[in-house]
């Protein structure tokens, strides 16, 4: 069933347009604006160009989804297959199914919302032309990763996103941005080198780099030892990007230093490339190798769940001087642990849960980073002690709509039933209860119990964040003394000379201000509402109607795990 009947040739064009248009747009962004499109100044013209290109890509992706045959989500659609390098049998092979289509839409949506947000709130840094061009290259590489069906093209697209993200962090980021950018690029490049060796091993031993043919063969053309080596090599590169504990240490630094839109794209899109690779490549191409490493993958996943939650609890406690962006970054380590646990079960239930959790994390964590960026803009800091200890009535009293939306995103992140975060975690735990044949049930049920404990820790730190940031510290009996608070407030850029006179001010011996005299902050602006509302609405929609997403992924996952047989 298709909502609108679109011819195969138009579908092919739409998918090619979605992948190539951002790259062409990036080149155009660096050229002088045509005379009639300059607007008030060249900076405004190039930012409008970014919104236009990402908007066109989003519309094309939506039309692609409308023309997608929902009765056959396990079949590759909108396919293009052109020989590119005959000597290596490398082909420009594009296509989408029920697994890749949701990720394609998520990427197009988040990039458009980031471009729209940047039009009104451009991060401080060098030329806006370079900023827009880098965001568009990043979008093209990410969309290509989810659309290509050739292993070497997948690797090229996988690597294509690293350079623009490096520069976004290094040139438009905050404190410690150079160190964070170097850590990001070194970790991911080292993982990618090992991943390339695994890809070449599969291609040479099987005689093809075509991902559809390899998935259909289901590892029958590869010996068990080759599969084990391939899973180890490719899995290492994918695990760095995911990121899996203990290969995660680049993530908190990168998120803390990145500009708001960089954090949104990093959490909402780039992390999904790693888990997508596990599902698209390793599960169908090397099932015996995956079965060998599945218990270890699950063990690392649940350690990551608990570790990420404990790190968040440590950052959230009073007096820890925890950065709110860093806390959300560590929460991503835990949430992606659930995705990896679902993949490790090698069952339709677990893998569907992993794919659902992928999309839910992109929506919810993307919204959280938008909100934290807005809070940092208003207060001049994302330090939790400053936000909680020097703000009196805090967000509920000073910016009610902003506070309410932050509370909503936090509750969605902890997995409240009825919101998107719930279904992925629940299906993942169900999958761990009954793993695939050949995997140890006692071990996976232990992993399930540890993962369930992690959901309690997630609820604990998210509720602490809501209490401290949205409600504030109303009494002078906080562990932070007034003397501790004053320098923190005075050190913030907003308190020193920022445009927001209502930012945190030293209160001398008085401590927190009474709620009645607490000055107001700017609440959600129109452009912020435009960028954030779609994410909140989709979080509710996916939570109340999970069949929309599961109806796409389940047939494709069933076929994938059955070796290409529907």
XYZ file of C-alpha atoms in Angstrom:
566
model
C 0.000 0.000 0.000
C 1.273 3.448 -0.907
C -0.341 6.699 0.195
C 0.337 8.158 -3.259
C 1.318 6.034 -6.246
C 4.691 7.353 -7.446
C 6.530 5.786 -10.366
C 9.762 3.871 -9.762
C 11.821 6.362 -11.758
C 10.552 9.299 -9.673
C 11.308 7.373 -6.473
C 14.844 6.733 -7.743
C 15.273 10.427 -8.487
C 13.947 11.438 -5.057
C 16.390 9.184 -3.210
C 19.315 10.361 -5.328
C 18.213 13.979 -4.758
C 18.034 13.467 -0.986
C 21.620 12.184 -0.944
C 23.229 14.569 -3.465
C 21.314 17.859 -2.962
C 22.981 18.772 0.383
C 26.416 18.269 -1.197
C 25.526 20.542 -4.121
C 24.021 22.984 -1.632
C 27.282 23.022 0.326
C 29.202 24.016 -2.815
C 26.611 26.707 -3.623
C 26.843 28.078 -0.070
C 30.504 28.952 -0.629
C 29.729 30.907 -3.826
C 28.606 34.555 -3.878
C 24.835 34.957 -3.521
C 22.931 35.976 -6.688
C 22.003 39.701 -6.676
C 18.316 39.106 -6.040
C 18.881 36.744 -3.095
C 21.319 38.671 -0.931
C 18.707 39.849 1.580
C 19.833 42.376 4.177
C 23.413 41.054 4.189
C 25.479 38.124 2.828
C 25.323 36.286 6.177
C 21.522 36.297 6.165
C 21.524 35.122 2.541
C 23.687 32.060 3.229
C 21.702 31.130 6.340
C 18.502 31.359 4.302
C 20.202 29.161 1.704
C 20.835 26.528 4.393
C 17.195 26.563 5.463
C 16.049 26.300 1.829
C 18.294 23.353 0.915
C 17.579 21.356 4.079
C 13.876 22.143 3.699
C 13.882 20.857 0.107
C 15.660 17.675 1.240
C 13.099 17.179 4.022
C 10.196 17.611 1.579
C 11.799 15.109 -0.823
C 12.285 12.633 2.054
C 8.623 13.016 3.084
C 7.458 12.462 -0.506
C 9.734 9.416 -0.615
C 8.039 8.088 2.525
C 4.595 8.818 1.073
C 5.444 6.893 -2.103
C 7.021 4.011 -0.167
C 5.114 0.716 -0.500
C 4.182 0.015 3.122
C 2.925 -3.449 2.216
C 6.471 -4.482 1.298
C 8.797 -2.726 3.778
C 11.238 -5.661 3.620
C 11.877 -5.016 -0.094
C 14.494 -2.505 -1.198
C 12.704 0.353 -2.945
C 13.741 3.422 -4.967
C 16.845 1.456 -5.975
C 19.602 2.726 -8.235
C 22.418 0.373 -9.275
C 25.175 1.791 -11.482
C 28.691 0.425 -11.977
C 31.230 2.898 -10.549
C 34.622 1.125 -10.268
C 34.390 -2.053 -12.408
C 37.855 -3.312 -11.405
C 36.734 -3.601 -7.779
C 33.074 -4.269 -8.610
C 32.103 -1.156 -6.636
C 28.661 0.095 -7.605
C 26.631 3.207 -6.854
C 23.861 1.163 -5.295
C 21.137 3.079 -3.430
C 17.905 1.846 -1.873
C 15.689 2.080 1.198
C 13.600 -0.370 3.190
C 11.708 -0.273 6.485
C 14.961 -0.129 8.453
C 16.606 2.800 6.674
C 13.550 4.939 5.829
C 12.871 6.133 9.434
C 16.539 7.059 9.893
C 16.508 8.940 6.582
C 13.478 10.951 7.700
C 14.980 11.604 11.156
C 18.204 12.922 9.611
C 16.392 15.206 7.150
C 14.121 16.545 9.914
C 16.836 17.229 12.483
C 19.119 18.919 9.956
C 16.300 21.186 8.765
C 15.399 22.119 12.360
C 19.069 22.858 13.085
C 19.310 25.069 9.982
C 16.125 26.895 11.002
C 17.393 27.399 14.558
C 20.774 28.645 13.287
C 19.071 31.215 11.038
C 17.929 33.024 14.174
C 20.647 31.904 16.613
C 23.936 31.396 14.785
C 26.725 30.160 17.100
C 29.676 32.487 17.539
C 32.516 31.603 15.197
C 34.037 32.216 11.764
C 32.204 32.681 8.464
C 28.510 31.671 8.342
C 29.232 30.415 4.800
C 31.590 27.783 6.164
C 29.117 26.859 8.916
C 26.243 26.256 6.477
C 28.491 24.357 4.048
C 29.753 22.053 6.828
C 26.224 21.311 8.079
C 25.136 20.421 4.525
C 28.154 18.135 3.947
C 27.360 16.483 7.268
C 23.761 15.934 6.174
C 24.801 14.476 2.822
C 27.214 12.004 4.413
C 24.683 10.864 6.990
C 21.871 10.409 4.467
C 24.238 8.507 2.173
C 25.184 6.170 5.039
C 21.534 5.153 5.423
C 20.864 4.912 1.668
C 23.886 3.162 0.113
C 23.963 -0.617 -0.414
C 27.639 -1.099 -1.239
C 30.135 -1.734 1.564
C 32.852 0.550 0.203
C 30.362 3.353 -0.431
C 29.054 2.819 3.107
C 32.575 3.279 4.440
C 33.108 6.453 2.381
C 29.814 7.930 3.589
C 30.595 6.821 7.148
C 33.894 8.748 7.011
C 32.471 11.740 5.161
C 30.783 13.083 8.296
C 33.927 13.179 10.451
C 35.636 16.251 8.956
C 32.600 18.595 9.057
C 31.808 17.570 12.644
C 35.453 18.124 13.618
C 35.360 21.697 12.293
C 31.943 22.423 13.798
C 33.336 21.520 17.214
C 36.792 23.083 16.742
C 35.661 26.410 15.218
C 32.164 27.035 16.604
C 32.403 25.189 19.924
C 32.839 26.418 23.486
C 35.554 25.853 26.075
C 38.157 23.120 25.444
C 36.866 22.819 21.875
C 40.235 22.059 20.266
C 40.991 19.186 22.645
C 37.454 17.803 22.274
C 37.610 18.005 18.465
C 40.971 16.210 18.352
C 39.711 13.496 20.676
C 36.624 13.023 18.504
C 38.574 12.743 15.253
C 41.313 10.477 16.624
C 38.920 7.993 18.233
C 36.646 7.752 15.217
C 39.446 7.603 12.628
C 41.312 4.857 14.486
C 38.097 2.846 14.714
C 37.446 3.429 11.024
C 40.863 2.108 9.954
C 40.127 -1.203 11.650
C 36.612 -1.215 10.190
C 37.988 -0.800 6.645
C 40.130 -3.921 7.104
C 37.034 -5.909 8.079
C 35.090 -4.597 5.072
C 37.915 -5.515 2.692
C 38.116 -8.974 4.260
C 34.404 -9.592 3.616
C 34.597 -8.242 0.064
C 37.660 -10.278 -0.880
C 36.460 -13.531 0.677
C 32.891 -13.308 -0.646
C 33.737 -11.781 -4.030
C 31.300 -8.857 -3.696
C 30.764 -5.639 -1.734
C 27.028 -5.604 -2.501
C 25.197 -5.475 0.850
C 21.956 -6.961 -0.528
C 23.755 -9.970 -2.050
C 25.787 -10.458 1.126
C 22.661 -10.305 3.302
C 20.883 -12.821 1.075
C 23.885 -15.163 1.264
C 23.648 -14.815 5.075
C 27.270 -15.724 5.690
C 27.149 -19.025 3.828
C 30.065 -17.963 1.622
C 32.254 -17.010 4.607
C 33.910 -19.394 7.033
C 33.260 -18.968 10.747
C 36.804 -17.721 11.377
C 36.447 -15.046 8.655
C 33.108 -13.968 10.140
C 34.608 -13.711 13.635
C 37.514 -11.559 12.413
C 35.150 -9.389 10.306
C 32.754 -8.826 13.223
C 35.651 -7.939 15.520
C 37.137 -5.449 13.038
C 33.945 -3.837 11.729
C 32.266 -3.983 15.130
C 35.142 -2.056 16.708
C 34.723 0.844 14.286
C 30.944 0.835 14.690
C 31.229 0.602 18.495
C 33.377 3.752 18.633
C 30.747 5.704 16.690
C 27.813 4.298 18.714
C 29.541 4.835 21.306
C 29.874 1.626 23.329
C 31.489 1.553 26.744
C 34.541 1.688 27.177
C 35.074 3.395 23.773
C 32.791 6.286 24.722
C 35.175 8.771 26.351
C 35.286 11.081 23.308
C 31.522 11.695 23.493
C 31.084 13.791 26.687
C 33.943 16.123 25.703
C 32.612 16.514 22.147
C 29.069 17.268 23.333
C 30.193 19.690 26.029
C 32.331 21.687 23.588
C 30.070 21.501 20.507
C 27.635 24.298 19.601
C 23.956 23.533 20.184
C 23.210 22.368 16.638
C 26.420 20.305 16.635
C 25.274 18.472 19.771
C 21.806 17.902 18.295
C 23.204 16.377 15.102
C 25.878 14.389 16.919
C 23.393 12.778 19.322
C 20.383 12.640 17.042
C 22.022 11.387 13.856
C 25.725 10.470 13.991
C 25.440 7.969 16.852
C 22.773 6.105 14.854
C 25.265 5.370 12.082
C 27.120 2.934 14.332
C 24.078 0.949 15.442
C 22.679 0.989 11.893
C 25.907 -0.650 10.713
C 25.467 -3.462 13.244
C 21.940 -4.151 11.949
C 22.533 -3.622 8.234
C 25.945 -5.295 7.889
C 26.992 -7.557 10.751
C 23.704 -9.273 11.658
C 22.888 -10.539 8.130
C 26.386 -10.805 6.629
C 28.235 -12.513 9.499
C 25.625 -14.199 11.726
C 28.030 -16.823 13.110
C 30.547 -14.153 14.043
C 27.807 -12.089 15.677
C 26.642 -15.118 17.638
C 30.180 -15.540 18.967
C 30.452 -11.945 20.140
C 26.796 -11.336 21.105
C 27.261 -12.143 24.843
C 30.264 -9.792 25.043
C 28.382 -7.064 23.162
C 25.453 -7.444 25.570
C 27.795 -7.327 28.582
C 29.463 -4.115 27.386
C 26.001 -2.699 26.628
C 24.613 -3.209 30.144
C 27.837 -1.913 31.718
C 27.363 1.184 29.561
C 23.748 1.521 30.746
C 24.723 1.443 34.416
C 27.950 3.423 33.958
C 26.213 6.210 32.016
C 23.476 6.455 34.639
C 25.941 6.522 37.567
C 27.991 9.212 35.801
C 24.807 11.277 35.381
C 23.907 10.830 39.051
C 27.394 11.998 40.028
C 27.093 15.086 37.826
C 23.586 15.858 39.095
C 24.406 15.882 42.821
C 24.681 19.181 44.654
C 28.184 20.618 44.732
C 29.518 18.496 41.849
C 29.612 21.488 39.475
C 28.241 19.192 36.774
C 27.645 20.550 33.297
C 24.117 19.892 32.028
C 25.311 19.257 28.456
C 27.843 16.746 29.770
C 25.111 15.018 31.755
C 22.895 14.627 28.678
C 25.933 13.270 26.790
C 26.511 10.593 29.439
C 22.809 9.745 29.302
C 23.349 8.962 25.597
C 25.922 6.327 26.575
C 23.218 4.623 28.654
C 20.482 4.931 26.043
C 22.683 3.598 23.262
C 23.511 0.706 25.591
C 19.872 -0.370 25.292
C 20.176 -0.246 21.495
C 23.271 -2.473 21.577
C 21.596 -4.886 24.008
C 18.661 -5.272 21.616
C 21.005 -5.954 18.692
C 22.970 -8.500 20.759
C 19.831 -10.599 21.379
C 19.715 -11.350 17.599
C 15.923 -11.704 17.848
C 13.228 -9.784 15.925
C 11.872 -8.397 19.202
C 15.252 -7.160 20.389
C 16.356 -5.718 17.034
C 13.002 -3.967 16.547
C 13.397 -2.535 20.033
C 16.896 -1.341 19.145
C 15.658 0.406 15.972
C 12.759 1.984 17.857
C 15.101 3.154 20.632
C 17.367 4.645 17.948
C 14.597 6.884 16.622
C 13.283 7.724 20.101
C 16.757 8.732 21.268
C 17.218 10.954 18.218
C 13.944 12.789 18.888
C 14.235 13.107 22.668
C 17.955 13.779 23.046
C 17.879 16.177 20.093
C 15.158 18.118 21.933
C 17.128 17.982 25.210
C 20.248 19.457 23.592
C 18.174 22.213 21.975
C 16.720 23.042 25.410
C 20.047 22.927 27.244
C 21.536 25.204 24.579
C 18.697 27.674 25.106
C 19.188 27.563 28.877
C 22.914 28.184 28.461
C 22.193 31.145 26.162
C 19.894 32.672 28.770
C 21.973 32.043 31.892
C 25.432 32.145 30.354
C 26.230 28.757 31.881
C 25.105 25.124 31.897
C 26.593 24.482 35.357
C 23.944 22.671 37.399
C 24.954 24.194 40.725
C 24.719 27.701 39.293
C 21.378 26.970 37.631
C 19.913 25.408 40.764
C 21.612 27.453 43.466
C 21.414 31.007 42.183
C 18.087 31.191 40.392
C 15.396 31.215 43.073
C 12.218 29.910 41.444
C 14.249 28.662 38.441
C 12.578 27.799 35.146
C 9.053 27.124 36.396
C 8.937 30.628 37.844
C 11.083 32.481 35.334
C 10.327 30.819 31.975
C 7.340 28.502 32.540
C 7.022 27.124 29.006
C 10.753 26.434 28.755
C 10.670 24.701 32.139
C 7.629 22.629 31.190
C 9.217 21.503 27.912
C 12.465 20.560 29.679
C 10.470 18.496 32.187
C 8.587 16.827 29.306
C 11.831 15.910 27.505
C 13.390 14.580 30.713
C 10.349 12.419 31.473
C 10.339 11.123 27.884
C 14.037 10.275 28.230
C 13.463 8.202 31.367
C 11.000 6.012 29.444
C 7.556 7.029 30.682
C 4.845 4.799 29.104
C 2.967 6.686 26.409
C 6.086 8.450 25.134
C 8.632 7.274 22.559
C 11.377 6.348 25.023
C 9.299 3.559 26.592
C 8.838 1.149 23.677
C 12.458 0.744 22.632
C 13.637 -0.076 26.154
C 10.728 -2.450 26.820
C 11.186 -4.404 23.574
C 14.936 -4.585 24.145
C 14.425 -6.101 27.605
C 11.833 -8.534 26.216
C 14.325 -9.584 23.557
C 16.986 -10.194 26.236
C 14.555 -12.429 28.121
C 14.425 -14.851 25.161
C 17.601 -14.419 23.067
C 18.256 -16.183 19.780
C 18.979 -19.885 19.645
C 22.559 -20.677 20.657
C 22.828 -17.768 23.111
C 22.854 -18.352 26.865
C 19.440 -17.603 28.362
C 20.710 -17.274 31.962
C 23.363 -14.775 30.841
C 20.926 -12.667 28.821
C 18.324 -12.714 31.579
C 21.013 -11.395 33.894
C 21.731 -8.675 31.354
C 17.991 -7.951 31.216
C 17.869 -7.513 35.002
C 20.863 -5.163 34.946
C 19.293 -3.183 32.102
C 16.015 -2.910 34.024
C 17.975 -1.596 37.023
C 19.493 0.967 34.667
C 16.013 2.306 33.867
C 15.555 3.070 37.578
C 18.863 4.944 37.668
C 17.815 6.876 34.569
C 14.591 7.937 36.267
C 16.576 8.999 39.360
C 19.004 11.361 37.621
C 16.427 12.815 35.243
C 14.067 13.648 38.110
C 16.956 15.209 40.051
C 17.740 17.399 37.031
C 14.100 18.477 36.728
C 13.912 19.272 40.460
C 17.130 21.264 40.500
C 16.824 23.133 37.191
C 13.073 23.614 36.947
C 12.285 24.127 40.633
C 15.582 25.547 41.898
C 16.810 25.763 45.470
C 14.230 27.756 47.419
C 15.841 27.601 50.851
C 19.155 29.005 52.101
C 20.002 25.555 53.492
C 21.516 24.343 50.200
C 24.944 22.791 50.454
C 26.131 25.650 48.258
C 26.714 28.671 50.450
C 25.861 32.155 49.164
C 29.590 32.842 48.938
C 29.955 29.832 46.622
C 27.135 31.018 44.413
C 28.248 34.576 43.861
C 31.468 33.879 41.954
C 29.725 31.322 39.752
C 27.091 33.842 38.783
C 29.599 36.614 38.312
C 31.816 34.449 36.120
C 29.030 33.746 33.650
C 29.116 35.824 30.472
C 25.451 36.716 30.790
C 25.863 38.052 34.329
C 28.903 40.095 33.338
C 27.691 41.820 30.209
C 25.142 39.660 28.398
C 21.984 40.974 26.809
C 19.793 39.245 29.394
C 19.676 41.522 32.496
C 17.667 38.811 34.220
C 20.611 36.369 34.238
C 22.005 35.085 37.542
C 23.314 37.896 39.700
C 25.424 37.746 42.856
C 23.081 37.903 45.791
C 25.621 38.637 48.497
C 24.599 37.177 51.820
C 21.004 36.808 50.755
C 21.454 33.558 48.819
C 18.588 32.705 46.461
C 16.031 35.391 45.738
C 12.451 35.009 46.926
C 10.201 33.643 44.208
C 8.010 36.734 44.260
C 10.889 39.042 43.251
C 12.611 36.664 40.833
C 13.076 38.476 37.491
C 11.688 36.786 34.421
C 13.772 35.190 31.690
C 12.855 35.247 28.031
C 10.524 32.286 27.562
C 10.334 30.160 24.407
C 10.686 32.365 21.331
C 8.753 31.793 18.100
C 11.749 30.377 16.212
C 12.510 28.065 19.135
C 8.943 26.802 19.183
C 9.140 26.157 15.436
C 12.335 24.102 15.863
C 11.256 22.163 18.967
C 7.547 21.473 18.484
C 7.994 18.779 15.782
C 10.320 16.803 18.061
C 7.908 16.976 21.009
C 4.927 16.063 18.809
C 6.716 13.072 17.245
C 7.800 11.893 20.712
C 4.139 11.744 21.723
C 3.018 10.223 18.402
C 5.641 7.437 18.521
C 4.727 6.727 22.145
C 0.978 6.511 21.565
C 1.117 4.828 18.149
C 4.276 2.674 17.981
C 2.811 0.600 15.142
C 3.687 3.421 12.726
C 7.374 2.656 13.190
C 7.224 -1.039 14.087
C 5.069 -1.736 11.021
C 7.988 -0.552 8.894
C 10.857 -2.180 10.754
C 9.430 -5.592 11.753
C 9.040 -7.187 8.267
C 12.480 -5.892 7.249
C 14.076 -7.231 10.454
C 12.359 -10.605 10.039
C 13.755 -10.891 6.510
C 17.190 -9.724 7.592
C 17.488 -12.304 10.359
C 16.094 -15.064 8.127
C 18.893 -14.640 5.600
C 17.023 -12.632 3.004
C 13.966 -14.874 3.054
C 10.685 -13.083 3.798
